[in-house]
Protein backbone atom coordinates (compact mmCIF):
# COMPACT_ATOMS: atom_id res chain seq x y z
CA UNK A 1 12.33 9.76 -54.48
CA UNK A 2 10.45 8.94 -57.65
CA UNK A 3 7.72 6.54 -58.08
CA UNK A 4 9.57 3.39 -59.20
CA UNK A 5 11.33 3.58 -55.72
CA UNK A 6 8.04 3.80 -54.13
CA UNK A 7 5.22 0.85 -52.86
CA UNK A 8 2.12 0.90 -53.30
CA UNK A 9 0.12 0.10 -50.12
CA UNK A 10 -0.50 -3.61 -51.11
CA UNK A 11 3.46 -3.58 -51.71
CA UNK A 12 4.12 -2.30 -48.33
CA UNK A 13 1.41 -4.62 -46.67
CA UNK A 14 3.50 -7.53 -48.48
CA UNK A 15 7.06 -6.43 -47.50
CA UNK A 16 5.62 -5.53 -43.67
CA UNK A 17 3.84 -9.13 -43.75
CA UNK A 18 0.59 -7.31 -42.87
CA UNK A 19 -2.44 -7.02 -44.83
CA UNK A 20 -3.52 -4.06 -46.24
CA UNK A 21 -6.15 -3.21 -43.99
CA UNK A 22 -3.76 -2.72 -41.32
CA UNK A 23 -1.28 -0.57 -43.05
CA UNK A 24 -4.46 1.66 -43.84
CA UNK A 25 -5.51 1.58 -40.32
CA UNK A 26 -2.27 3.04 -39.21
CA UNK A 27 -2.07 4.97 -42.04
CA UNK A 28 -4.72 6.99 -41.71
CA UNK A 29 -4.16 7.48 -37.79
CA UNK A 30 -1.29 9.47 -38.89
CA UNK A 31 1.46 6.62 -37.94
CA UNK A 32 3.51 5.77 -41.24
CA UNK A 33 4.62 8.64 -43.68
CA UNK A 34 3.18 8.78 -46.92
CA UNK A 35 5.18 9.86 -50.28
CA UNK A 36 2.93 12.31 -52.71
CA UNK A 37 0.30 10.16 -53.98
CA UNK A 38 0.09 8.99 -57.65
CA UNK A 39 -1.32 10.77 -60.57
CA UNK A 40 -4.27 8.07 -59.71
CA UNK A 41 -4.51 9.52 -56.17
CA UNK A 42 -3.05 5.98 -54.72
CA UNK A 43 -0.88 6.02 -51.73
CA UNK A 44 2.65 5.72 -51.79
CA UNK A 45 5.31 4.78 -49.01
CA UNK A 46 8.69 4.78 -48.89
CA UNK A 47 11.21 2.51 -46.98
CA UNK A 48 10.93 4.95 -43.94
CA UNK A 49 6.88 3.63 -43.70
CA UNK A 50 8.29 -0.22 -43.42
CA UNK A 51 10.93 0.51 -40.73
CA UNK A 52 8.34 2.56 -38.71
CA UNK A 53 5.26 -0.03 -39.38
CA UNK A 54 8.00 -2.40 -38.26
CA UNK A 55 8.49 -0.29 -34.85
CA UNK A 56 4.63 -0.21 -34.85
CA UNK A 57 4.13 -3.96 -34.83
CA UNK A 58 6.45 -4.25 -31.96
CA UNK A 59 5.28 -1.95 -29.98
CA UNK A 60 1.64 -3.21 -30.82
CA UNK A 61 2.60 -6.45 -30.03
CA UNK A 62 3.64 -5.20 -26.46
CA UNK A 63 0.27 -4.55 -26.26
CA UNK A 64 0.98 -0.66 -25.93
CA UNK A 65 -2.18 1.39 -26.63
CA UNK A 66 -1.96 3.51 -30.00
CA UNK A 67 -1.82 6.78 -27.76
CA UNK A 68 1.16 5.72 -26.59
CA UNK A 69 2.84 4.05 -29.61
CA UNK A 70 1.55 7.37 -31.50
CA UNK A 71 3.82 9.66 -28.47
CA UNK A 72 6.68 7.31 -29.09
CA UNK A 73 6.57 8.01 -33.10
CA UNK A 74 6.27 11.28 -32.65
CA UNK A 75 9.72 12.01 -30.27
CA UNK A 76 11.57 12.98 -33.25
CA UNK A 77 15.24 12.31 -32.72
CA UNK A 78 14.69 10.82 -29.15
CA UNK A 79 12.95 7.91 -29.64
CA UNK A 80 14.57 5.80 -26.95
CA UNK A 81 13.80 8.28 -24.46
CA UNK A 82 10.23 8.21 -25.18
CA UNK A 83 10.37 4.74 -25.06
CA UNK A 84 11.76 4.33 -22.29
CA UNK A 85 9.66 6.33 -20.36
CA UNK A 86 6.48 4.71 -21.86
CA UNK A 87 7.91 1.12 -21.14
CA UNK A 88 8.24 2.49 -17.09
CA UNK A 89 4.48 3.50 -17.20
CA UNK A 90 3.21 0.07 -18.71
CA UNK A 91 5.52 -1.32 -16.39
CA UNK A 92 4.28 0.24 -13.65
CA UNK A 93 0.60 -0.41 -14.82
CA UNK A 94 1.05 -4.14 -15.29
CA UNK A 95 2.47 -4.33 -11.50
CA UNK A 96 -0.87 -2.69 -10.44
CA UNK A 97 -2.97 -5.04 -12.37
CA UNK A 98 -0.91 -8.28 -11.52
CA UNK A 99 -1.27 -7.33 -7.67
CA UNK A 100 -4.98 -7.28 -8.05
CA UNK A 101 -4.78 -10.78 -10.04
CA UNK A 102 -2.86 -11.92 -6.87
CA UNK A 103 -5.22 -10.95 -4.37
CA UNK A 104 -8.11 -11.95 -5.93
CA UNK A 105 -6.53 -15.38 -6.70
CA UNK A 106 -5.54 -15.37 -2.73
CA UNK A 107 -9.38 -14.51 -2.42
CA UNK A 108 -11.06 -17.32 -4.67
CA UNK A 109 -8.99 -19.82 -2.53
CA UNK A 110 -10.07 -18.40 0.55
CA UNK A 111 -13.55 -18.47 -0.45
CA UNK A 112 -12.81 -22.22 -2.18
CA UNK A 113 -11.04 -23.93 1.03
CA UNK A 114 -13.47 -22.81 3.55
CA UNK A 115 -17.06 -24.90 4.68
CA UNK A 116 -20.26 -23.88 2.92
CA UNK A 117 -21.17 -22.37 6.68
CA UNK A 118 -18.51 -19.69 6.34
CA UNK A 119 -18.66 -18.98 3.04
CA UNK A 120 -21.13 -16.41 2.79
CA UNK A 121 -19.83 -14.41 5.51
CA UNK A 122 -16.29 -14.54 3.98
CA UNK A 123 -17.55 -13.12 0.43
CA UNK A 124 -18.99 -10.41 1.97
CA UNK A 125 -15.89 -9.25 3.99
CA UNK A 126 -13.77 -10.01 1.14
CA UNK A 127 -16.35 -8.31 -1.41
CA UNK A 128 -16.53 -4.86 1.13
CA UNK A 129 -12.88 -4.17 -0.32
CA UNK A 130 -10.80 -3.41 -3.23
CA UNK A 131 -7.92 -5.65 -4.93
CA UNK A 132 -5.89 -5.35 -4.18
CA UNK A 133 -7.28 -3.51 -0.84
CA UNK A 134 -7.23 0.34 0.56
CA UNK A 135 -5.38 1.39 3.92
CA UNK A 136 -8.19 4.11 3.77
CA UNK A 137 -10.35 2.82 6.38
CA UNK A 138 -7.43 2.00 8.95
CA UNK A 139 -6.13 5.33 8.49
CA UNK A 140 -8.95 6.93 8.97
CA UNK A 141 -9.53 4.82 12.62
CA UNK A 142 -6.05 6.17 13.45
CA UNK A 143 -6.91 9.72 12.88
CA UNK A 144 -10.54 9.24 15.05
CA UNK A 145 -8.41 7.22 17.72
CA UNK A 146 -5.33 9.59 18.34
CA UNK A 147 -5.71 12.63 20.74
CA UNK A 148 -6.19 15.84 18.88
CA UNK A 149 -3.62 18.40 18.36
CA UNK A 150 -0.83 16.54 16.90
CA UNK A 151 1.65 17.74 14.99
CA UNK A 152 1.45 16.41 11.13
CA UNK A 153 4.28 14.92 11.23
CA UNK A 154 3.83 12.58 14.19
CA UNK A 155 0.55 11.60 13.14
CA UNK A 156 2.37 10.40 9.97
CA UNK A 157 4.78 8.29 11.90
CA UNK A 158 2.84 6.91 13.73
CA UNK A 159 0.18 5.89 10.70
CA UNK A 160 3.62 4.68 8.78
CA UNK A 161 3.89 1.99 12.02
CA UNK A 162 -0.11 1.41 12.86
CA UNK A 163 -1.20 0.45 9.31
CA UNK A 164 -0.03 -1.99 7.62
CA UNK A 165 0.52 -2.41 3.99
CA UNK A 166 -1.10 -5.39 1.96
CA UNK A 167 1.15 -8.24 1.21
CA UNK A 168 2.35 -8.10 -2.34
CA UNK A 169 1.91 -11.88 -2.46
CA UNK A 170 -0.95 -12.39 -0.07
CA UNK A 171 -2.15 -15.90 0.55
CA UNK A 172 -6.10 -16.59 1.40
CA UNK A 173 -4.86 -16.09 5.29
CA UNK A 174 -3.66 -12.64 4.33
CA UNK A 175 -6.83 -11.65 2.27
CA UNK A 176 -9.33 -12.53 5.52
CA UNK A 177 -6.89 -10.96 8.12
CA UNK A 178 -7.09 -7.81 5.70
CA UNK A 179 -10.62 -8.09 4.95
CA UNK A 180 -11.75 -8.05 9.10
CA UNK A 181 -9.05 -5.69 9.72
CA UNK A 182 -11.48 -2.89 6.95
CA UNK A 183 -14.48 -4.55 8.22
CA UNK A 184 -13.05 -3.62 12.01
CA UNK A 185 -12.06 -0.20 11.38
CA UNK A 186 -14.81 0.55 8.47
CA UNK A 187 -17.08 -0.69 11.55
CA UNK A 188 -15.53 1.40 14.39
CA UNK A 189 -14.96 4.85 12.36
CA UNK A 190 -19.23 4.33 11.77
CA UNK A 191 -19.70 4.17 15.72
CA UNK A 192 -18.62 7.37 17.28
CA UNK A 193 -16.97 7.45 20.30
CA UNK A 194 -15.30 4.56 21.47
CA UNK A 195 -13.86 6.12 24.37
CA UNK A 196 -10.35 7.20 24.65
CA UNK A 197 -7.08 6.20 26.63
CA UNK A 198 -7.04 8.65 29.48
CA UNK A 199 -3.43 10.28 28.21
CA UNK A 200 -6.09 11.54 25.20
CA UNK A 201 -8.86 13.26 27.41
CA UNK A 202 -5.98 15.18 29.13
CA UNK A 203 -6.74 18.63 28.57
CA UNK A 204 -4.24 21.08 30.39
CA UNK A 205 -0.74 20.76 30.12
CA UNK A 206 -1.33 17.91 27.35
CA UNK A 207 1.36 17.36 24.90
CA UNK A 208 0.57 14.67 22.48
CA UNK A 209 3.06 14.51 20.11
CA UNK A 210 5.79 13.93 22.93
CA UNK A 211 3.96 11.07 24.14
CA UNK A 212 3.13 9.53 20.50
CA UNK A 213 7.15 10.36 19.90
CA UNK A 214 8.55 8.82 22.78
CA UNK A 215 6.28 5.89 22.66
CA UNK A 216 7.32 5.12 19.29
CA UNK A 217 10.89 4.72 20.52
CA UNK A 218 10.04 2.74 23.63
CA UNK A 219 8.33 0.56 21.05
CA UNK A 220 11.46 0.07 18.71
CA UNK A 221 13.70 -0.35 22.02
CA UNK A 222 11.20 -3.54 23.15
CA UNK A 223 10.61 -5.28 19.70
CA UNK A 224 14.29 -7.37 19.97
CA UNK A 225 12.59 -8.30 23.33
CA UNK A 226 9.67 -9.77 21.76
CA UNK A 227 11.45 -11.13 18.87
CA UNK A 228 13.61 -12.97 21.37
CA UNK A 229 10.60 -13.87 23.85
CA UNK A 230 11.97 -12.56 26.52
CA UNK A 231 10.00 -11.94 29.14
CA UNK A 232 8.73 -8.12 30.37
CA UNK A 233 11.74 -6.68 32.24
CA UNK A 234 13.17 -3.58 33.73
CA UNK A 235 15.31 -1.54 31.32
CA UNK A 236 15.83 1.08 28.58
CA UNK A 237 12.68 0.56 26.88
CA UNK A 238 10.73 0.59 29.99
CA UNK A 239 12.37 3.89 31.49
CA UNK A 240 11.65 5.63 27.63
CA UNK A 241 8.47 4.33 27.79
CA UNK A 242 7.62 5.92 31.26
CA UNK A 243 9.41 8.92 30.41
CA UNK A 244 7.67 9.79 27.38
CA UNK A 245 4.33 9.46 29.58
CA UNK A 246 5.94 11.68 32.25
CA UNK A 247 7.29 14.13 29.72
CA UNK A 248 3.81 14.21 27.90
CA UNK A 249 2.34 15.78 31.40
CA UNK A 250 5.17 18.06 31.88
CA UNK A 251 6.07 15.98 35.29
CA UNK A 252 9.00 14.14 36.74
CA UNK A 253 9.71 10.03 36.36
CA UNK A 254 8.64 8.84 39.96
CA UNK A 255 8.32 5.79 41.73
CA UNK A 256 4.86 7.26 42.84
CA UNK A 257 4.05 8.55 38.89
CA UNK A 258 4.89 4.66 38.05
CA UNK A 259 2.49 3.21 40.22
CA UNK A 260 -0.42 5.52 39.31
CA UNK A 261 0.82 5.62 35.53
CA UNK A 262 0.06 1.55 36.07
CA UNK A 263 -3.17 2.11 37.48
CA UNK A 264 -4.19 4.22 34.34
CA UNK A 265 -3.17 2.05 31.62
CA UNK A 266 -4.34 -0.94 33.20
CA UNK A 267 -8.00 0.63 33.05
CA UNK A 268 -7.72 2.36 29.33
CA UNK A 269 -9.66 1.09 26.62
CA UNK A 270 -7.76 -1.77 24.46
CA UNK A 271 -7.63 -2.08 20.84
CA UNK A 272 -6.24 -5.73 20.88
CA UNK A 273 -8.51 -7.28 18.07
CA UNK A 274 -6.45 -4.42 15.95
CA UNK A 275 -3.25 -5.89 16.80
CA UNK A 276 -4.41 -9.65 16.63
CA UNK A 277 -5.05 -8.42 12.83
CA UNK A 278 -1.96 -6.87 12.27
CA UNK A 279 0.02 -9.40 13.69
CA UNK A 280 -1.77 -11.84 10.97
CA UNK A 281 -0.41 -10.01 8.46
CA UNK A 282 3.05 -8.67 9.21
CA UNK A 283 3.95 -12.01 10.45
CA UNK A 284 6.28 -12.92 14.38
CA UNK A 285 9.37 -11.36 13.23
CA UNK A 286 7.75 -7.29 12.99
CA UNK A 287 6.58 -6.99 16.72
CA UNK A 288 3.20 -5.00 16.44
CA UNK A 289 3.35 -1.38 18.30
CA UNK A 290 0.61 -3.08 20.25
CA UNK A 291 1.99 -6.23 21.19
CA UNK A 292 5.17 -3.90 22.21
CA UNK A 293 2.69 -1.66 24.76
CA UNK A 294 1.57 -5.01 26.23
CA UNK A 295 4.96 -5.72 26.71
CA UNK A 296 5.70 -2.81 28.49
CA UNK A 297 3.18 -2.14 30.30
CA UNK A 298 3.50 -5.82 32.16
CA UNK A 299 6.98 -4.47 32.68
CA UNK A 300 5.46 -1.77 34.57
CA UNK A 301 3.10 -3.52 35.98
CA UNK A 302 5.41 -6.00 37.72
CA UNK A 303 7.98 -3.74 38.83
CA UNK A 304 5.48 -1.75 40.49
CA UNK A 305 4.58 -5.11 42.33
CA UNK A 306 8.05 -5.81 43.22
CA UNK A 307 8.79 -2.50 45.05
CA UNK A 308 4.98 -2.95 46.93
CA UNK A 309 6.21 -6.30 48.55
């Protein structure tokens, strides 16, 4: 290429519509190929440098960072691919930063709609988490709260079901159900022991991850009761229910093991201001794994009543 079919950089800046402190900016990052200088030592570009400062603009005006618009220059001969895969990360970064914008819009409402008298208390529950917030602190009152020795896997099931996931569009109810949910378990993982159901201080014979198993099922097999209102009744998810607890202890399903399996759950320790929580956020139609234990167990407890009289 010889020198006549060459710019100068002010000729490039003018063709690119860019002044020439910006073609030397990206110039001397490395970014637009440079023909051999001139006998002067001035820089020369060719029409490869407009195309790419062309790219460059776009990309810029994407608001990609210049590490990345440097690693999509620099995929020779798979540019698209490069592309692509740095459009997926921005992508996924701009979700990440528009669900924190959400929740802490959710949150200024909350803290805008409410009486001066409750204000204070609500910024501090709301300011004790992230945006938008962590499951850390629920998780980590599931793993103090279930019995020890459970298999992995079980424990993750039944995490997957206990904790629930934020609301990708929250509203301000959503942010304060969330926020005393963390506050709850943040509170209850600082306090020790909170005493245990008594399936968990079982020592010999124990299996917990048949219990855990077959009460998740008992749970699936009431929800269409709840989400139907019927009221606690004999059935399936009552006989899995008992069964799993029977199973747990190694013994048989009994009319006997029913009434004293009544007696012990009606004495355990409740979480209920857990569920209340949950139930805030995951809305009537996804029947809490608590709300489906109450449900059973007053189907216990009744038919246990019924054969007494």
């Amino acid at each position: 290429m010889t020198a006549d079919s060459t710019w100068s950089i002010g000729e490039l800046a003018e063709r690119a519509g860019v002044t020439v402190k910006t073609v030397r900016f990206y110039s001397d990052r490395g970014l637009l190929p440079e023909e051999p200088r001139s006998t002067g030592g001035h820089r020369r570009y060719g029409p490869e440098a407009l195309d790419r400062l062309r790219v460059i603009r776009s990309l810029r005006a994407l608001d990609l960072p210049l590490p990345d618009v440097g690693r999509v220059l620099s995929e020779e001969g798979a540019l698209d691919d490069a592309l692509e895969d740095v459009v997926a990360g921005q992508l996924r970064d701009i979700g990440s930063q528009l669900a924190a914008l959400r929740w802490r819009e959710a949150a200024l409402q909350l803290l805008q709609d409410c009486t001066p008298a409750e204000r204070t208390e609500r910024l501090l529950l709301v300011g004790a988490m992230s945006a938008p917030p962590s499951t850390a602190a629920p998780a980590r009152f599931w793993r103090r709260w279930l019995p020890l020795r459970m298999p992995a896997r079980v424990v993750s099931a039944v995490l997957e079901q206990a904790v629930p996931q934020p609301p990708e569009d929250p509203t301000p109810a959503h942010v304060l159900a969330f926020a005393r949910l963390h506050a709850f378990t943040s509170r209850s993982c600082e306090g020790g022991d909170r005493g245990q159901p008594a399936a968990h201080r079982t020592d010999e014979g124990f299996r917990p991850g048949v219990l855990y198993e077959g009460l998740s099922e008992a749970h699936a097999l009431a929800s269409p009761h709840l989400r139907d209102q019927q009221s606690p009744h004999e059935g399936e998810a009552l006989d899995c229910f008992v069964s799993a607890h029977a199973a747990s202890r190694g013994v048989r399903d009994t009319p006997a093991f029913r009434r004293a399996l009544s007696r012990v759950l009606a004495a355990d320790p409740r979480i209920d201001h857990y569920w209340q929580l949950v139930a805030e956020l995951t809305g009537p139609s996804r029947p809490t794994p608590g709300a489906a234990h109450d449900w059973l167990c007053a189907a216990l407890d009744a038919q246990v009543a019924r054969q007494a009289t």
